[in-house]
PDB file of C-alpha atoms and ligand atoms in Angstrom:
ATOM      1  CA  UNK A   1      -3.354 -31.918   3.281  1.00  0.00           C
ATOM      2  CA  UNK A   2      -0.044 -30.788   1.762  1.00  0.00           C
ATOM      3  CA  UNK A   3       2.207 -28.266   3.489  1.00  0.00           C
ATOM      4  CA  UNK A   4       2.003 -24.639   2.434  1.00  0.00           C
ATOM      5  CA  UNK A   5       4.662 -23.714  -0.162  1.00  0.00           C
ATOM      6  CA  UNK A   6       5.172 -20.328   1.508  1.00  0.00           C
ATOM      7  CA  UNK A   7       8.386 -19.491   3.308  1.00  0.00           C
ATOM      8  CA  UNK A   8       9.115 -16.188   4.993  1.00  0.00           C
ATOM      9  CA  UNK A   9      12.418 -14.474   4.195  1.00  0.00           C
ATOM     10  CA  UNK A  10      14.805 -14.213   7.164  1.00  0.00           C
ATOM     11  CA  UNK A  11      14.237 -11.008   9.150  1.00  0.00           C
ATOM     12  CA  UNK A  12      16.775  -8.291   8.319  1.00  0.00           C
ATOM     13  CA  UNK A  13      19.306  -7.281  10.994  1.00  0.00           C
ATOM     14  CA  UNK A  14      18.226  -3.679  10.623  1.00  0.00           C
ATOM     15  CA  UNK A  15      15.443  -1.835   8.905  1.00  0.00           C
ATOM     16  CA  UNK A  16      15.776   1.715   7.591  1.00  0.00           C
ATOM     17  CA  UNK A  17      13.382   2.529   4.780  1.00  0.00           C
ATOM     18  CA  UNK A  18      13.647   5.968   3.191  1.00  0.00           C
ATOM     19  CA  UNK A  19      11.259   7.621   0.829  1.00  0.00           C
ATOM     20  CA  UNK A  20      10.979  11.187  -0.447  1.00  0.00           C
ATOM     21  CA  UNK A  21       9.647  12.719   2.772  1.00  0.00           C
ATOM     22  CA  UNK A  22       9.682   9.997   5.433  1.00  0.00           C
ATOM     23  CA  UNK A  23      11.867   7.339   6.956  1.00  0.00           C
ATOM     24  CA  UNK A  24      10.649   4.159   8.681  1.00  0.00           C
ATOM     25  CA  UNK A  25      12.701   2.403  11.352  1.00  0.00           C
ATOM     26  CA  UNK A  26      11.935   0.240  14.405  1.00  0.00           C
ATOM     27  CA  UNK A  27      10.764   2.496  17.228  1.00  0.00           C
ATOM     28  CA  UNK A  28      12.997   3.107  20.225  1.00  0.00           C
ATOM     29  CA  UNK A  29      12.769   4.365  23.797  1.00  0.00           C
ATOM     30  CA  UNK A  30      13.675   7.878  22.589  1.00  0.00           C
ATOM     31  CA  UNK A  31      10.502   7.972  20.422  1.00  0.00           C
ATOM     32  CA  UNK A  32       8.029   7.444  23.251  1.00  0.00           C
ATOM     33  CA  UNK A  33       7.364  11.106  24.040  1.00  0.00           C
ATOM     34  CA  UNK A  34       6.769  11.983  20.392  1.00  0.00           C
ATOM     35  CA  UNK A  35       4.461   8.968  20.029  1.00  0.00           C
ATOM     36  CA  UNK A  36       2.561   9.914  23.194  1.00  0.00           C
ATOM     37  CA  UNK A  37       1.979  13.389  21.733  1.00  0.00           C
ATOM     38  CA  UNK A  38      -0.429  11.922  19.163  1.00  0.00           C
ATOM     39  CA  UNK A  39      -1.355   8.612  20.826  1.00  0.00           C
ATOM     40  CA  UNK A  40      -2.474  10.663  23.834  1.00  0.00           C
ATOM     41  CA  UNK A  41      -5.126  12.369  21.712  1.00  0.00           C
ATOM     42  CA  UNK A  42      -8.658  10.962  22.208  1.00  0.00           C
ATOM     43  CA  UNK A  43      -9.639  11.723  18.611  1.00  0.00           C
ATOM     44  CA  UNK A  44      -6.613   9.812  17.248  1.00  0.00           C
ATOM     45  CA  UNK A  45      -7.573   6.820  19.432  1.00  0.00           C
ATOM     46  CA  UNK A  46     -11.250   6.811  18.510  1.00  0.00           C
ATOM     47  CA  UNK A  47     -10.926   3.736  16.265  1.00  0.00           C
ATOM     48  CA  UNK A  48      -7.828   2.235  17.876  1.00  0.00           C
ATOM     49  CA  UNK A  49      -8.037  -0.667  20.347  1.00  0.00           C
ATOM     50  CA  UNK A  50      -6.781   1.414  23.290  1.00  0.00           C
ATOM     51  CA  UNK A  51      -7.521   4.634  25.144  1.00  0.00           C
ATOM     52  CA  UNK A  52      -5.244   7.687  24.921  1.00  0.00           C
ATOM     53  CA  UNK A  53      -1.753   6.662  25.966  1.00  0.00           C
ATOM     54  CA  UNK A  54       1.160   8.159  27.875  1.00  0.00           C
ATOM     55  CA  UNK A  55       4.782   7.248  27.106  1.00  0.00           C
ATOM     56  CA  UNK A  56       4.618   4.727  29.981  1.00  0.00           C
ATOM     57  CA  UNK A  57       1.464   3.142  28.544  1.00  0.00           C
ATOM     58  CA  UNK A  58       3.182   2.708  25.168  1.00  0.00           C
ATOM     59  CA  UNK A  59       6.264   1.206  26.808  1.00  0.00           C
ATOM     60  CA  UNK A  60       4.114  -1.221  28.818  1.00  0.00           C
ATOM     61  CA  UNK A  61       1.988  -2.275  25.870  1.00  0.00           C
ATOM     62  CA  UNK A  62       4.529  -2.269  23.031  1.00  0.00           C
ATOM     63  CA  UNK A  63       7.929  -2.288  24.726  1.00  0.00           C
ATOM     64  CA  UNK A  64       8.631  -5.855  23.570  1.00  0.00           C
ATOM     65  CA  UNK A  65       8.557  -4.621  19.981  1.00  0.00           C
ATOM     66  CA  UNK A  66      11.198  -1.910  20.480  1.00  0.00           C
ATOM     67  CA  UNK A  67      14.025  -2.245  17.998  1.00  0.00           C
ATOM     68  CA  UNK A  68      12.569  -5.468  16.672  1.00  0.00           C
ATOM     69  CA  UNK A  69      12.746  -6.563  13.025  1.00  0.00           C
ATOM     70  CA  UNK A  70      11.269 -10.042  13.247  1.00  0.00           C
ATOM     71  CA  UNK A  71       7.638 -10.897  12.571  1.00  0.00           C
ATOM     72  CA  UNK A  72       7.840 -14.342  14.101  1.00  0.00           C
ATOM     73  CA  UNK A  73       7.331 -15.496  17.661  1.00  0.00           C
ATOM     74  CA  UNK A  74       4.650 -15.075  20.255  1.00  0.00           C
ATOM     75  CA  UNK A  75       3.181 -11.552  20.149  1.00  0.00           C
ATOM     76  CA  UNK A  76       5.577 -10.972  17.251  1.00  0.00           C
ATOM     77  CA  UNK A  77       5.485  -8.019  14.964  1.00  0.00           C
ATOM     78  CA  UNK A  78       7.375  -5.020  13.776  1.00  0.00           C
ATOM     79  CA  UNK A  79       6.494  -1.529  14.945  1.00  0.00           C
ATOM     80  CA  UNK A  80       8.059   1.273  12.960  1.00  0.00           C
ATOM     81  CA  UNK A  81       8.416   4.941  13.789  1.00  0.00           C
ATOM     82  CA  UNK A  82       7.655   7.280  10.889  1.00  0.00           C
ATOM     83  CA  UNK A  83      10.200  10.085  10.911  1.00  0.00           C
ATOM     84  CA  UNK A  84       9.666  13.186   8.794  1.00  0.00           C
ATOM     85  CA  UNK A  85      12.911  13.782   6.897  1.00  0.00           C
ATOM     86  CA  UNK A  86      12.538  17.580   6.963  1.00  0.00           C
ATOM     87  CA  UNK A  87      13.039  17.835  10.715  1.00  0.00           C
ATOM     88  CA  UNK A  88      13.545  14.239  11.997  1.00  0.00           C
ATOM     89  CA  UNK A  89      10.329  14.501  14.053  1.00  0.00           C
ATOM     90  CA  UNK A  90       8.419  11.240  14.646  1.00  0.00           C
ATOM     91  CA  UNK A  91       4.983  11.890  13.146  1.00  0.00           C
ATOM     92  CA  UNK A  92       3.480   8.422  13.323  1.00  0.00           C
ATOM     93  CA  UNK A  93       3.993   4.725  13.751  1.00  0.00           C
ATOM     94  CA  UNK A  94       3.105   1.655  11.751  1.00  0.00           C
ATOM     95  CA  UNK A  95       2.774  -2.027  12.551  1.00  0.00           C
ATOM     96  CA  UNK A  96       3.191  -5.214  10.614  1.00  0.00           C
ATOM     97  CA  UNK A  97       1.854  -8.025  12.779  1.00  0.00           C
ATOM     98  CA  UNK A  98      -0.456 -11.040  13.115  1.00  0.00           C
ATOM     99  CA  UNK A  99       1.753 -13.089  10.834  1.00  0.00           C
ATOM    100  CA  UNK A 100       0.127 -16.233   9.461  1.00  0.00           C
ATOM    101  CA  UNK A 101       3.254 -18.152   8.455  1.00  0.00           C
ATOM    102  CA  UNK A 102       1.428 -20.777   6.387  1.00  0.00           C
ATOM    103  CA  UNK A 103      -0.646 -18.232   4.461  1.00  0.00           C
ATOM    104  CA  UNK A 104       2.268 -15.806   4.081  1.00  0.00           C
ATOM    105  CA  UNK A 105      -0.039 -13.069   5.273  1.00  0.00           C
ATOM    106  CA  UNK A 106       0.073 -10.374   7.921  1.00  0.00           C
ATOM    107  CA  UNK A 107      -1.849  -7.331   9.017  1.00  0.00           C
ATOM    108  CA  UNK A 108      -0.820  -3.690   8.714  1.00  0.00           C
ATOM    109  CA  UNK A 109      -1.853  -0.816  10.934  1.00  0.00           C
ATOM    110  CA  UNK A 110      -1.150   2.912  11.087  1.00  0.00           C
ATOM    111  CA  UNK A 111      -1.366   5.852  13.490  1.00  0.00           C
ATOM    112  CA  UNK A 112      -0.283   9.330  12.436  1.00  0.00           C
ATOM    113  CA  UNK A 113      -0.167  12.670  14.176  1.00  0.00           C
ATOM    114  CA  UNK A 114      -3.001  15.038  13.227  1.00  0.00           C
ATOM    115  CA  UNK A 115      -0.305  17.748  13.091  1.00  0.00           C
ATOM    116  CA  UNK A 116       1.146  16.032  10.007  1.00  0.00           C
ATOM    117  CA  UNK A 117      -2.168  15.125   8.421  1.00  0.00           C
ATOM    118  CA  UNK A 118      -3.482  15.996   4.982  1.00  0.00           C
ATOM    119  CA  UNK A 119      -0.215  16.114   3.014  1.00  0.00           C
ATOM    120  CA  UNK A 120       0.094  12.536   1.868  1.00  0.00           C
ATOM    121  CA  UNK A 121       2.717  11.637   4.465  1.00  0.00           C
ATOM    122  CA  UNK A 122       0.668   8.717   5.795  1.00  0.00           C
ATOM    123  CA  UNK A 123       0.127   7.484   2.252  1.00  0.00           C
ATOM    124  CA  UNK A 124       3.871   7.651   1.555  1.00  0.00           C
ATOM    125  CA  UNK A 125       4.706   5.912   4.842  1.00  0.00           C
ATOM    126  CA  UNK A 126       2.169   3.102   4.479  1.00  0.00           C
ATOM    127  CA  UNK A 127       3.195   2.562   0.862  1.00  0.00           C
ATOM    128  CA  UNK A 128       6.766   2.107   2.136  1.00  0.00           C
ATOM    129  CA  UNK A 129       5.474  -0.336   4.776  1.00  0.00           C
ATOM    130  CA  UNK A 130       3.708  -2.395   2.116  1.00  0.00           C
ATOM    131  CA  UNK A 131       6.868  -2.374  -0.047  1.00  0.00           C
ATOM    132  CA  UNK A 132       8.833  -3.584   2.983  1.00  0.00           C
ATOM    133  CA  UNK A 133       6.330  -6.324   3.822  1.00  0.00           C
ATOM    134  CA  UNK A 134       6.507  -7.730   0.305  1.00  0.00           C
ATOM    135  CA  UNK A 135      10.151  -7.100  -0.618  1.00  0.00           C
ATOM    136  CA  UNK A 136      12.000  -7.470   2.686  1.00  0.00           C
ATOM    137  CA  UNK A 137       9.834 -10.093   4.426  1.00  0.00           C
ATOM    138  CA  UNK A 138       8.604 -11.787   1.264  1.00  0.00           C
ATOM    139  CA  UNK A 139       4.986 -11.813   2.411  1.00  0.00           C
ATOM    140  CA  UNK A 140       2.349 -12.542  -0.203  1.00  0.00           C
ATOM    141  CA  UNK A 141      -0.775 -10.959   1.303  1.00  0.00           C
ATOM    142  CA  UNK A 142      -1.522  -8.010   3.574  1.00  0.00           C
ATOM    143  CA  UNK A 143      -4.771  -7.088   5.265  1.00  0.00           C
ATOM    144  CA  UNK A 144      -6.003  -3.959   7.002  1.00  0.00           C
ATOM    145  CA  UNK A 145      -9.000  -4.022   9.349  1.00  0.00           C
ATOM    146  CA  UNK A 146     -10.897  -0.741   9.445  1.00  0.00           C
ATOM    147  CA  UNK A 147     -14.113   0.596  10.960  1.00  0.00           C
ATOM    148  CA  UNK A 148     -16.138   2.033   8.054  1.00  0.00           C
ATOM    149  CA  UNK A 149     -16.762   5.188  10.116  1.00  0.00           C
ATOM    150  CA  UNK A 150     -12.994   5.800  10.117  1.00  0.00           C
ATOM    151  CA  UNK A 151     -13.212   7.800   6.908  1.00  0.00           C
ATOM    152  CA  UNK A 152      -9.545   8.879   6.718  1.00  0.00           C
ATOM    153  CA  UNK A 153      -8.342   5.296   7.115  1.00  0.00           C
ATOM    154  CA  UNK A 154     -10.832   4.022   4.560  1.00  0.00           C
ATOM    155  CA  UNK A 155      -9.614   6.738   2.167  1.00  0.00           C
ATOM    156  CA  UNK A 156      -6.004   5.734   2.824  1.00  0.00           C
ATOM    157  CA  UNK A 157      -6.634   2.043   2.083  1.00  0.00           C
ATOM    158  CA  UNK A 158      -8.492   2.965  -1.104  1.00  0.00           C
ATOM    159  CA  UNK A 159      -5.770   5.442  -2.143  1.00  0.00           C
ATOM    160  CA  UNK A 160      -3.230   2.642  -1.804  1.00  0.00           C
ATOM    161  CA  UNK A 161      -5.336   0.474  -4.100  1.00  0.00           C
ATOM    162  CA  UNK A 162      -6.211  -2.116  -1.470  1.00  0.00           C
ATOM    163  CA  UNK A 163      -9.271  -4.223  -2.253  1.00  0.00           C
ATOM    164  CA  UNK A 164     -12.315  -4.097   0.013  1.00  0.00           C
ATOM    165  CA  UNK A 165     -12.896  -7.809   0.579  1.00  0.00           C
ATOM    166  CA  UNK A 166     -15.414  -7.879   3.382  1.00  0.00           C
ATOM    167  CA  UNK A 167     -17.849  -5.779   5.333  1.00  0.00           C
ATOM    168  CA  UNK A 168     -18.844  -7.422   8.597  1.00  0.00           C
ATOM    169  CA  UNK A 169     -21.932  -5.840  10.122  1.00  0.00           C
ATOM    170  CA  UNK A 170     -22.013  -5.097  13.865  1.00  0.00           C
ATOM    171  CA  UNK A 171     -19.001  -7.357  14.175  1.00  0.00           C
ATOM    172  CA  UNK A 172     -17.873  -6.211  17.607  1.00  0.00           C
ATOM    173  CA  UNK A 173     -18.781  -4.158  20.674  1.00  0.00           C
ATOM    174  CA  UNK A 174     -16.192  -1.413  20.491  1.00  0.00           C
ATOM    175  CA  UNK A 175     -15.951   1.725  22.617  1.00  0.00           C
ATOM    176  CA  UNK A 176     -19.616   1.813  23.505  1.00  0.00           C
ATOM    177  CA  UNK A 177     -21.289   0.701  20.283  1.00  0.00           C
ATOM    178  CA  UNK A 178     -21.710  -2.224  17.910  1.00  0.00           C
ATOM    179  CA  UNK A 179     -19.197  -1.492  15.189  1.00  0.00           C
ATOM    180  CA  UNK A 180     -18.867  -2.736  11.626  1.00  0.00           C
ATOM    181  CA  UNK A 181     -15.563  -3.968  10.226  1.00  0.00           C
ATOM    182  CA  UNK A 182     -14.106  -3.621   6.746  1.00  0.00           C
ATOM    183  CA  UNK A 183     -11.329  -5.933   5.629  1.00  0.00           C
ATOM    184  CA  UNK A 184      -9.013  -4.547   2.952  1.00  0.00           C
ATOM    185  CA  UNK A 185      -6.297  -6.651   1.317  1.00  0.00           C
ATOM    186  CA  UNK A 186      -3.601  -6.600  -1.319  1.00  0.00           C
ATOM    187  CA  UNK A 187      -1.432  -9.373  -2.753  1.00  0.00           C
ATOM    188  CA  UNK A 188       2.247  -8.992  -3.579  1.00  0.00           C
ATOM    189  CA  UNK A 189       1.602  -9.777  -7.224  1.00  0.00           C
ATOM    190  CA  UNK A 190      -1.041  -7.058  -7.399  1.00  0.00           C
ATOM    191  CA  UNK A 191       1.219  -4.515  -5.701  1.00  0.00           C
ATOM    192  CA  UNK A 192       4.021  -5.283  -8.160  1.00  0.00           C
ATOM    193  CA  UNK A 193       1.765  -5.072 -11.192  1.00  0.00           C
ATOM    194  CA  UNK A 194       2.231  -1.949 -13.310  1.00  0.00           C
ATOM    195  CA  UNK A 195      -0.654   0.519 -12.983  1.00  0.00           C
ATOM    196  CA  UNK A 196      -3.249   0.770 -15.735  1.00  0.00           C
TER     197      UNK A 196
HETATM  198  C1  COA B 201      -5.642   7.267   8.999  1.00  0.00           C
HETATM  199  C2  COA B 201      -4.631   8.370   8.964  1.00  0.00           C
HETATM  200  C3  COA B 201      -3.220   7.819   9.031  1.00  0.00           C
HETATM  201  C4  COA B 201      -4.814   9.136   7.651  1.00  0.00           C
HETATM  202  O1  COA B 201      -4.089  10.333   7.656  1.00  0.00           O
HETATM  203  P1  COA B 201      -4.239  11.389   6.443  1.00  0.00           P
HETATM  204  O2  COA B 201      -3.629  12.651   6.877  1.00  0.00           O
HETATM  205  O3  COA B 201      -5.648  11.407   5.981  1.00  0.00           O
HETATM  206  O4  COA B 201      -3.369  10.712   5.286  1.00  0.00           O
HETATM  207  P2  COA B 201      -2.238  11.363   4.394  1.00  0.00           P
HETATM  208  O5  COA B 201      -1.134  11.896   5.235  1.00  0.00           O
HETATM  209  O6  COA B 201      -1.868  10.339   3.393  1.00  0.00           O
HETATM  210  O7  COA B 201      -2.934  12.614   3.726  1.00  0.00           O
HETATM  211  C5  COA B 201      -3.977  12.447   2.774  1.00  0.00           C
HETATM  212  C6  COA B 201      -4.454  13.796   2.331  1.00  0.00           C
HETATM  213  O8  COA B 201      -3.360  14.528   1.769  1.00  0.00           O
HETATM  214  C7  COA B 201      -3.637  14.841   0.401  1.00  0.00           C
HETATM  215  N1  COA B 201      -2.362  14.737  -0.309  1.00  0.00           N
HETATM  216  C8  COA B 201      -1.550  15.799  -0.590  1.00  0.00           C
HETATM  217  N2  COA B 201      -0.436  15.371  -1.184  1.00  0.00           N
HETATM  218  C9  COA B 201      -0.540  14.030  -1.310  1.00  0.00           C
HETATM  219  C10 COA B 201       0.311  13.038  -1.863  1.00  0.00           C
HETATM  220  N3  COA B 201       1.500  13.338  -2.398  1.00  0.00           N
HETATM  221  N4  COA B 201      -0.093  11.735  -1.789  1.00  0.00           N
HETATM  222  C11 COA B 201      -1.263  11.416  -1.249  1.00  0.00           C
HETATM  223  N5  COA B 201      -2.123  12.322  -0.705  1.00  0.00           N
HETATM  224  C12 COA B 201      -1.757  13.624  -0.745  1.00  0.00           C
HETATM  225  C13 COA B 201      -4.685  13.832  -0.012  1.00  0.00           C
HETATM  226  O9  COA B 201      -5.441  14.312  -1.103  1.00  0.00           O
HETATM  227  C14 COA B 201      -5.523  13.754   1.240  1.00  0.00           C
HETATM  228  O10 COA B 201      -6.285  14.932   1.328  1.00  0.00           O
HETATM  229  P3  COA B 201      -7.675  15.049   2.142  1.00  0.00           P
HETATM  230  O11 COA B 201      -7.319  14.951   3.586  1.00  0.00           O
HETATM  231  O12 COA B 201      -8.187  16.379   1.773  1.00  0.00           O
HETATM  232  O13 COA B 201      -8.517  13.912   1.675  1.00  0.00           O
HETATM  233  C15 COA B 201      -4.854   9.337  10.168  1.00  0.00           C
HETATM  234  O14 COA B 201      -6.118   9.921  10.028  1.00  0.00           O
HETATM  235  C16 COA B 201      -4.788   8.653  11.521  1.00  0.00           C
HETATM  236  O15 COA B 201      -3.707   8.375  12.032  1.00  0.00           O
HETATM  237  N6  COA B 201      -5.942   8.377  12.163  1.00  0.00           N
HETATM  238  C17 COA B 201      -6.005   7.914  13.553  1.00  0.00           C
HETATM  239  C18 COA B 201      -5.490   6.533  13.763  1.00  0.00           C
HETATM  240  C19 COA B 201      -6.333   5.462  13.096  1.00  0.00           C
HETATM  241  O16 COA B 201      -7.547   5.536  13.085  1.00  0.00           O
HETATM  242  N7  COA B 201      -5.634   4.457  12.571  1.00  0.00           N
HETATM  243  C20 COA B 201      -6.239   3.401  11.800  1.00  0.00           C
HETATM  244  C21 COA B 201      -7.006   2.408  12.552  1.00  0.00           C
HETATM  245  S1  COA B 201      -7.654   1.206  11.397  1.00  0.00           S
END
């Protein structure tokens, strides 16, 4: 078997991605209270692999990712705060993780505050995350794993133009029920392609 031709670009020293209404940057200690405001909400956590979190819970679980810009290494990944440019409030956070260095692929995930919902801010933020994954890290494939009952996340993946590649039926026991799993994906060359 020949070696994979993929090579990841070196991680940037810093990451600060600005779009029209949001900014993405590695999350910091000072973001924990704002993150706990929405991650502490049971409805927000319904399809997430944890129960409602306090600032301490987030620090314990994700503290190793604070300020980090590298995808590589054990439990590697990049966790970005989504800041609303209007008022500099942290309204969500995104992850790029589960790097497969030979495949040049990784997974994306998103959590946004319900207080900022319904205005396209998540769409803008995740689009910026996908841009970053392809342009800054040089990845070639991204996947998102979504419970089909998570209608807003399904809508987000579809709005971004991700392809529904798989529907696994009763794939896992999750929060008291057998849950299905959708796998969405997009390739760098598809993302770059002009629309139409
Ligand atoms: C998934 C999640 C991020 C989606 O949030 P959202 O508010 O639906 O997404 P957006 O901010 O992009 O807003 C989309 C809405 O704004 C509207 N909108 C307005 N302006 C828009 C614009 N410029 N661009 C895109 N959409 C726009 C869209 O039509 C859509 O409207 P609708 O809610 O009536 O369908 C959010 O529900 C969430 O964090 N859920 C909990 C965590 C979770 O489950 N994470 C995923 C686990 S897989």
